[in-house]
PDB file of C-alpha atoms in Angstrom:
ATOM      1  CA  UNK A   1      76.080  55.347  18.617  1.00  0.00           C
ATOM      2  CA  UNK A   2      75.683  52.125  16.316  1.00  0.00           C
ATOM      3  CA  UNK A   3      75.675  48.662  17.909  1.00  0.00           C
ATOM      4  CA  UNK A   4      78.347  46.030  16.066  1.00  0.00           C
ATOM      5  CA  UNK A   5      75.758  44.082  15.244  1.00  0.00           C
ATOM      6  CA  UNK A   6      74.088  46.956  13.598  1.00  0.00           C
ATOM      7  CA  UNK A   7      77.310  47.785  11.684  1.00  0.00           C
ATOM      8  CA  UNK A   8      77.634  44.094  10.515  1.00  0.00           C
ATOM      9  CA  UNK A   9      73.908  43.955   9.450  1.00  0.00           C
ATOM     10  CA  UNK A  10      74.255  46.526   6.975  1.00  0.00           C
ATOM     11  CA  UNK A  11      77.614  45.488   5.680  1.00  0.00           C
ATOM     12  CA  UNK A  12      77.390  41.875   5.352  1.00  0.00           C
ATOM     13  CA  UNK A  13      78.442  41.386   1.668  1.00  0.00           C
ATOM     14  CA  UNK A  14      81.616  43.053   2.633  1.00  0.00           C
ATOM     15  CA  UNK A  15      82.129  41.059   5.677  1.00  0.00           C
ATOM     16  CA  UNK A  16      81.901  37.996   3.863  1.00  0.00           C
ATOM     17  CA  UNK A  17      84.236  39.363   1.270  1.00  0.00           C
ATOM     18  CA  UNK A  18      86.887  40.066   3.872  1.00  0.00           C
ATOM     19  CA  UNK A  19      86.451  36.513   5.514  1.00  0.00           C
ATOM     20  CA  UNK A  20      86.700  34.844   2.112  1.00  0.00           C
ATOM     21  CA  UNK A  21      89.920  36.972   1.366  1.00  0.00           C
ATOM     22  CA  UNK A  22      91.416  36.175   4.936  1.00  0.00           C
ATOM     23  CA  UNK A  23      90.886  32.481   4.431  1.00  0.00           C
ATOM     24  CA  UNK A  24      92.147  32.219   0.887  1.00  0.00           C
ATOM     25  CA  UNK A  25      95.317  34.095   2.315  1.00  0.00           C
ATOM     26  CA  UNK A  26      95.989  31.829   5.077  1.00  0.00           C
ATOM     27  CA  UNK A  27      95.348  28.650   2.829  1.00  0.00           C
ATOM     28  CA  UNK A  28      97.971  30.223   0.568  1.00  0.00           C
ATOM     29  CA  UNK A  29     100.624  30.409   3.275  1.00  0.00           C
ATOM     30  CA  UNK A  30     100.239  27.449   5.076  1.00  0.00           C
ATOM     31  CA  UNK A  31      98.836  24.875   2.197  1.00  0.00           C
ATOM     32  CA  UNK A  32      96.953  22.792   4.594  1.00  0.00           C
ATOM     33  CA  UNK A  33      93.705  22.414   2.824  1.00  0.00           C
ATOM     34  CA  UNK A  34      91.547  23.741   5.710  1.00  0.00           C
ATOM     35  CA  UNK A  35      91.065  27.241   5.790  1.00  0.00           C
ATOM     36  CA  UNK A  36      90.011  27.054   1.952  1.00  0.00           C
ATOM     37  CA  UNK A  37      86.769  25.444   2.699  1.00  0.00           C
ATOM     38  CA  UNK A  38      85.902  28.417   5.290  1.00  0.00           C
ATOM     39  CA  UNK A  39      87.094  30.865   2.379  1.00  0.00           C
ATOM     40  CA  UNK A  40      84.597  28.861  -0.489  1.00  0.00           C
ATOM     41  CA  UNK A  41      81.875  28.508   2.178  1.00  0.00           C
ATOM     42  CA  UNK A  42      82.370  32.806   2.607  1.00  0.00           C
ATOM     43  CA  UNK A  43      82.282  33.454  -1.123  1.00  0.00           C
ATOM     44  CA  UNK A  44      78.543  31.747  -0.608  1.00  0.00           C
ATOM     45  CA  UNK A  45      77.876  33.578   1.782  1.00  0.00           C
ATOM     46  CA  UNK A  46      78.596  36.779   0.102  1.00  0.00           C
ATOM     47  CA  UNK A  47      75.552  36.222  -1.944  1.00  0.00           C
ATOM     48  CA  UNK A  48      73.228  34.693   0.733  1.00  0.00           C
ATOM     49  CA  UNK A  49      74.094  38.204   2.479  1.00  0.00           C
ATOM     50  CA  UNK A  50      71.656  39.998   0.009  1.00  0.00           C
ATOM     51  CA  UNK A  51      68.993  37.816   1.769  1.00  0.00           C
ATOM     52  CA  UNK A  52      66.922  38.728   4.480  1.00  0.00           C
ATOM     53  CA  UNK A  53      68.569  36.532   7.192  1.00  0.00           C
ATOM     54  CA  UNK A  54      69.862  37.535  10.306  1.00  0.00           C
ATOM     55  CA  UNK A  55      73.691  37.601  10.774  1.00  0.00           C
ATOM     56  CA  UNK A  56      73.494  34.788  13.024  1.00  0.00           C
ATOM     57  CA  UNK A  57      71.977  32.690  10.891  1.00  0.00           C
ATOM     58  CA  UNK A  58      74.121  33.465   7.959  1.00  0.00           C
ATOM     59  CA  UNK A  59      77.018  32.574  10.348  1.00  0.00           C
ATOM     60  CA  UNK A  60      75.386  29.019  11.319  1.00  0.00           C
ATOM     61  CA  UNK A  61      74.933  28.436   7.508  1.00  0.00           C
ATOM     62  CA  UNK A  62      78.663  29.947   7.430  1.00  0.00           C
ATOM     63  CA  UNK A  63      79.925  27.259   9.803  1.00  0.00           C
ATOM     64  CA  UNK A  64      77.627  24.285   8.321  1.00  0.00           C
ATOM     65  CA  UNK A  65      79.076  24.726   4.609  1.00  0.00           C
ATOM     66  CA  UNK A  66      82.731  25.002   5.769  1.00  0.00           C
ATOM     67  CA  UNK A  67      82.113  21.805   8.111  1.00  0.00           C
ATOM     68  CA  UNK A  68      80.792  19.935   5.208  1.00  0.00           C
ATOM     69  CA  UNK A  69      83.325  20.871   2.885  1.00  0.00           C
ATOM     70  CA  UNK A  70      85.948  20.156   5.110  1.00  0.00           C
ATOM     71  CA  UNK A  71      84.516  16.662   6.160  1.00  0.00           C
ATOM     72  CA  UNK A  72      83.274  15.407   2.909  1.00  0.00           C
ATOM     73  CA  UNK A  73      85.768  16.941  -0.061  1.00  0.00           C
ATOM     74  CA  UNK A  74      89.036  17.614   1.905  1.00  0.00           C
ATOM     75  CA  UNK A  75      90.030  13.642   1.760  1.00  0.00           C
ATOM     76  CA  UNK A  76      89.343  13.426  -1.738  1.00  0.00           C
ATOM     77  CA  UNK A  77      91.207  16.320  -2.713  1.00  0.00           C
ATOM     78  CA  UNK A  78      94.343  15.581  -0.417  1.00  0.00           C
ATOM     79  CA  UNK A  79      94.394  12.299  -1.999  1.00  0.00           C
ATOM     80  CA  UNK A  80      94.314  13.544  -5.318  1.00  0.00           C
ATOM     81  CA  UNK A  81      97.216  15.876  -4.876  1.00  0.00           C
ATOM     82  CA  UNK A  82      99.649  14.025  -2.607  1.00  0.00           C
ATOM     83  CA  UNK A  83      99.563  10.951  -5.354  1.00  0.00           C
ATOM     84  CA  UNK A  84     103.321   9.243  -5.619  1.00  0.00           C
ATOM     85  CA  UNK A  85     105.614  11.159  -7.808  1.00  0.00           C
ATOM     86  CA  UNK A  86     107.166   9.433 -10.840  1.00  0.00           C
ATOM     87  CA  UNK A  87     111.098   9.035  -9.948  1.00  0.00           C
ATOM     88  CA  UNK A  88     112.986  10.605 -12.593  1.00  0.00           C
ATOM     89  CA  UNK A  89     115.859   9.230 -14.537  1.00  0.00           C
ATOM     90  CA  UNK A  90     118.406  10.537 -12.290  1.00  0.00           C
ATOM     91  CA  UNK A  91     116.519   8.757  -9.158  1.00  0.00           C
ATOM     92  CA  UNK A  92     116.467   5.414 -10.842  1.00  0.00           C
ATOM     93  CA  UNK A  93     120.434   5.112 -11.144  1.00  0.00           C
ATOM     94  CA  UNK A  94     120.926   5.711  -7.212  1.00  0.00           C
ATOM     95  CA  UNK A  95     122.112   2.192  -6.528  1.00  0.00           C
ATOM     96  CA  UNK A  96     122.754   0.829  -9.654  1.00  0.00           C
ATOM     97  CA  UNK A  97     126.009  -0.291 -11.252  1.00  0.00           C
ATOM     98  CA  UNK A  98     128.192   1.530 -13.489  1.00  0.00           C
ATOM     99  CA  UNK A  99     131.343   1.421 -15.486  1.00  0.00           C
ATOM    100  CA  UNK A 100     133.871   4.134 -15.102  1.00  0.00           C
ATOM    101  CA  UNK A 101     134.450   5.920 -18.283  1.00  0.00           C
ATOM    102  CA  UNK A 102     137.173   8.435 -17.039  1.00  0.00           C
ATOM    103  CA  UNK A 103     139.286   8.024 -14.078  1.00  0.00           C
ATOM    104  CA  UNK A 104     138.169   9.073 -10.807  1.00  0.00           C
ATOM    105  CA  UNK A 105     140.181  10.169  -8.097  1.00  0.00           C
ATOM    106  CA  UNK A 106     139.237  12.018  -4.723  1.00  0.00           C
ATOM    107  CA  UNK A 107     141.126  15.390  -6.013  1.00  0.00           C
ATOM    108  CA  UNK A 108     139.720  14.746  -9.542  1.00  0.00           C
ATOM    109  CA  UNK A 109     136.054  14.064 -11.196  1.00  0.00           C
ATOM    110  CA  UNK A 110     135.777  11.628 -13.923  1.00  0.00           C
ATOM    111  CA  UNK A 111     133.015  10.030 -15.723  1.00  0.00           C
ATOM    112  CA  UNK A 112     130.626   6.776 -15.529  1.00  0.00           C
ATOM    113  CA  UNK A 113     128.055   5.430 -17.701  1.00  0.00           C
ATOM    114  CA  UNK A 114     124.992   3.855 -16.857  1.00  0.00           C
ATOM    115  CA  UNK A 115     122.169   3.005 -18.892  1.00  0.00           C
ATOM    116  CA  UNK A 116     124.017   4.644 -21.781  1.00  0.00           C
ATOM    117  CA  UNK A 117     124.557   8.001 -20.015  1.00  0.00           C
ATOM    118  CA  UNK A 118     127.584   9.702 -19.490  1.00  0.00           C
ATOM    119  CA  UNK A 119     127.472  11.206 -16.139  1.00  0.00           C
ATOM    120  CA  UNK A 120     130.314  13.132 -14.287  1.00  0.00           C
ATOM    121  CA  UNK A 121     131.281  11.263 -11.083  1.00  0.00           C
ATOM    122  CA  UNK A 122     133.209  11.757  -8.288  1.00  0.00           C
ATOM    123  CA  UNK A 123     133.973   9.879  -4.791  1.00  0.00           C
ATOM    124  CA  UNK A 124     133.584  10.855  -1.558  1.00  0.00           C
ATOM    125  CA  UNK A 125     136.437   8.577   0.078  1.00  0.00           C
ATOM    126  CA  UNK A 126     140.004   8.597  -0.760  1.00  0.00           C
ATOM    127  CA  UNK A 127     140.189   5.723  -3.615  1.00  0.00           C
ATOM    128  CA  UNK A 128     140.942   5.803  -6.804  1.00  0.00           C
ATOM    129  CA  UNK A 129     138.622   4.313  -9.514  1.00  0.00           C
ATOM    130  CA  UNK A 130     140.316   3.209 -12.756  1.00  0.00           C
ATOM    131  CA  UNK A 131     138.660   3.332 -16.491  1.00  0.00           C
ATOM    132  CA  UNK A 132     136.664   0.128 -17.070  1.00  0.00           C
ATOM    133  CA  UNK A 133     135.947  -0.591 -13.174  1.00  0.00           C
ATOM    134  CA  UNK A 134     132.728  -0.787 -12.026  1.00  0.00           C
ATOM    135  CA  UNK A 135     131.104   1.196  -9.187  1.00  0.00           C
ATOM    136  CA  UNK A 136     127.879   2.053  -7.390  1.00  0.00           C
ATOM    137  CA  UNK A 137     125.975   4.862  -7.864  1.00  0.00           C
ATOM    138  CA  UNK A 138     125.681   6.542  -4.213  1.00  0.00           C
ATOM    139  CA  UNK A 139     123.826  10.064  -4.674  1.00  0.00           C
ATOM    140  CA  UNK A 140     123.331  12.602  -7.305  1.00  0.00           C
ATOM    141  CA  UNK A 141     124.253  16.214  -6.505  1.00  0.00           C
ATOM    142  CA  UNK A 142     123.434  18.467  -9.378  1.00  0.00           C
ATOM    143  CA  UNK A 143     125.406  16.800 -12.443  1.00  0.00           C
ATOM    144  CA  UNK A 144     127.701  15.127 -10.552  1.00  0.00           C
ATOM    145  CA  UNK A 145     126.919  10.852  -9.549  1.00  0.00           C
ATOM    146  CA  UNK A 146     129.067  10.485  -6.336  1.00  0.00           C
ATOM    147  CA  UNK A 147     130.064   6.810  -6.531  1.00  0.00           C
ATOM    148  CA  UNK A 148     131.755   4.344  -4.556  1.00  0.00           C
ATOM    149  CA  UNK A 149     133.675   0.916  -5.317  1.00  0.00           C
ATOM    150  CA  UNK A 150     132.057  -2.364  -5.579  1.00  0.00           C
TER     151      UNK A 150
END
Protein backbone atom coordinates (compact mmCIF):
# COMPACT_ATOMS: atom_id res chain seq x y z
CA UNK A 1 0.00 0.00 0.00
CA UNK A 2 1.40 3.36 -1.01
CA UNK A 3 1.71 6.10 1.56
CA UNK A 4 -0.35 9.26 1.15
CA UNK A 5 2.82 11.28 0.51
CA UNK A 6 3.71 9.05 -2.45
CA UNK A 7 0.19 9.31 -3.87
CA UNK A 8 0.35 13.12 -3.52
CA UNK A 9 3.83 13.23 -5.04
CA UNK A 10 2.66 11.37 -8.12
CA UNK A 11 -0.36 13.64 -8.61
CA UNK A 12 0.89 17.04 -7.44
CA UNK A 13 -0.36 19.08 -10.40
CA UNK A 14 -3.87 17.69 -9.86
CA UNK A 15 -3.69 18.39 -6.15
CA UNK A 16 -2.88 22.04 -6.88
CA UNK A 17 -5.64 22.23 -9.51
CA UNK A 18 -8.08 20.95 -6.86
CA UNK A 19 -6.80 23.48 -4.30
CA UNK A 20 -7.21 26.27 -6.86
CA UNK A 21 -10.77 25.27 -7.72
CA UNK A 22 -11.78 24.88 -4.07
CA UNK A 23 -10.35 28.29 -3.15
CA UNK A 24 -12.04 30.03 -6.08
CA UNK A 25 -15.39 28.40 -5.23
CA UNK A 26 -15.08 29.44 -1.58
CA UNK A 27 -14.20 32.99 -2.64
CA UNK A 28 -17.17 33.17 -5.00
CA UNK A 29 -19.47 32.16 -2.15
CA UNK A 30 -18.02 34.54 0.45
CA UNK A 31 -16.62 37.49 -1.56
CA UNK A 32 -14.27 38.26 1.34
CA UNK A 33 -11.17 38.72 -0.84
CA UNK A 34 -9.16 36.21 1.19
CA UNK A 35 -9.29 32.77 -0.39
CA UNK A 36 -8.82 34.19 -3.88
CA UNK A 37 -5.14 34.78 -3.03
CA UNK A 38 -4.77 31.13 -2.05
CA UNK A 39 -6.44 30.21 -5.33
CA UNK A 40 -3.94 32.30 -7.26
CA UNK A 41 -1.10 30.75 -5.28
CA UNK A 42 -2.50 27.29 -6.02
CA UNK A 43 -2.59 28.14 -9.73
CA UNK A 44 1.11 29.10 -9.62
CA UNK A 45 1.81 25.83 -7.82
CA UNK A 46 0.24 23.82 -10.67
CA UNK A 47 3.24 24.81 -12.79
CA UNK A 48 5.79 24.40 -9.99
CA UNK A 49 4.47 20.87 -9.40
CA UNK A 50 6.25 19.77 -12.58
CA UNK A 51 9.61 20.62 -11.00
CA UNK A 52 11.45 18.14 -8.77
CA UNK A 53 10.62 20.12 -5.61
CA UNK A 54 9.33 17.92 -2.78
CA UNK A 55 5.74 18.38 -1.64
CA UNK A 56 6.78 20.02 1.65
CA UNK A 57 8.77 22.68 -0.23
CA UNK A 58 5.86 23.26 -2.60
CA UNK A 59 3.50 23.63 0.36
CA UNK A 60 5.84 26.19 1.91
CA UNK A 61 6.04 28.16 -1.37
CA UNK A 62 2.24 27.99 -1.69
CA UNK A 63 1.74 29.50 1.77
CA UNK A 64 4.40 32.20 1.24
CA UNK A 65 2.93 33.30 -2.10
CA UNK A 66 -0.61 33.34 -0.69
CA UNK A 67 0.42 35.34 2.38
CA UNK A 68 2.37 37.87 0.32
CA UNK A 69 -0.59 38.35 -2.01
CA UNK A 70 -2.99 38.60 0.93
CA UNK A 71 -0.89 41.15 2.81
CA UNK A 72 0.21 43.35 -0.09
CA UNK A 73 -2.57 43.22 -2.66
CA UNK A 74 -5.81 42.65 -0.71
CA UNK A 75 -5.94 46.17 0.83
CA UNK A 76 -5.33 47.76 -2.59
CA UNK A 77 -7.97 45.65 -4.34
CA UNK A 78 -10.47 46.07 -1.50
CA UNK A 79 -10.01 49.85 -1.65
CA UNK A 80 -10.56 49.89 -5.42
CA UNK A 81 -13.68 47.71 -5.21
CA UNK A 82 -15.32 49.59 -2.36
CA UNK A 83 -15.16 53.12 -3.70
CA UNK A 84 -18.15 55.20 -2.72
CA UNK A 85 -21.05 54.91 -5.10
CA UNK A 86 -22.48 58.02 -6.71
CA UNK A 87 -26.01 58.82 -5.59
CA UNK A 88 -28.63 58.20 -8.25
CA UNK A 89 -31.45 60.63 -9.05
CA UNK A 90 -33.88 59.18 -6.56
CA UNK A 91 -31.33 59.19 -3.72
CA UNK A 92 -30.57 62.87 -4.34
CA UNK A 93 -34.17 64.02 -3.92
CA UNK A 94 -34.73 62.49 -0.49
CA UNK A 95 -35.04 65.35 1.99
CA UNK A 96 -35.75 67.97 -0.68
CA UNK A 97 -38.84 70.12 -1.03
CA UNK A 98 -41.34 69.26 -3.77
CA UNK A 99 -44.54 70.90 -5.06
CA UNK A 100 -47.75 68.87 -5.12
CA UNK A 101 -49.17 68.74 -8.67
CA UNK A 102 -52.05 66.36 -7.94
CA UNK A 103 -53.89 66.13 -4.60
CA UNK A 104 -52.48 63.44 -2.23
CA UNK A 105 -54.58 61.77 0.47
CA UNK A 106 -54.03 58.84 2.79
CA UNK A 107 -56.22 56.71 0.50
CA UNK A 108 -55.18 58.04 -2.90
CA UNK A 109 -51.83 58.63 -4.52
CA UNK A 110 -51.11 61.95 -6.13
CA UNK A 111 -48.10 63.54 -7.80
CA UNK A 112 -45.28 65.94 -6.96
CA UNK A 113 -42.79 67.86 -9.08
CA UNK A 114 -39.17 68.12 -8.04
CA UNK A 115 -36.22 69.25 -10.16
CA UNK A 116 -38.48 69.35 -13.20
CA UNK A 117 -39.50 65.70 -12.80
CA UNK A 118 -42.95 64.41 -11.96
CA UNK A 119 -43.19 61.64 -9.34
CA UNK A 120 -46.11 59.57 -8.17
CA UNK A 121 -46.50 60.48 -4.51
CA UNK A 122 -48.18 59.08 -1.42
CA UNK A 123 -48.33 59.86 2.29
CA UNK A 124 -47.91 57.52 5.23
CA UNK A 125 -49.91 59.70 7.64
CA UNK A 126 -53.61 60.49 7.61
CA UNK A 127 -53.20 63.88 5.94
CA UNK A 128 -54.23 65.58 2.71
CA UNK A 129 -51.86 67.64 0.60
CA UNK A 130 -53.59 69.97 -1.84
CA UNK A 131 -52.33 70.86 -5.32
CA UNK A 132 -49.76 73.66 -5.12
CA UNK A 133 -48.71 72.95 -1.53
CA UNK A 134 -45.13 72.10 -0.64
CA UNK A 135 -43.89 68.88 0.93
CA UNK A 136 -40.66 67.07 1.78
CA UNK A 137 -39.62 63.79 0.17
CA UNK A 138 -39.12 61.22 2.96
CA UNK A 139 -38.33 58.10 0.97
CA UNK A 140 -38.67 56.44 -2.41
CA UNK A 141 -40.20 52.98 -2.82
CA UNK A 142 -40.24 51.77 -6.40
CA UNK A 143 -41.67 54.66 -8.44
CA UNK A 144 -43.55 56.25 -5.51
CA UNK A 145 -42.18 59.14 -3.48
CA UNK A 146 -43.45 59.16 0.10
CA UNK A 147 -43.86 62.73 1.26
CA UNK A 148 -44.79 64.64 4.41
CA UNK A 149 -46.21 68.12 4.92
CA UNK A 150 -43.84 70.96 5.72
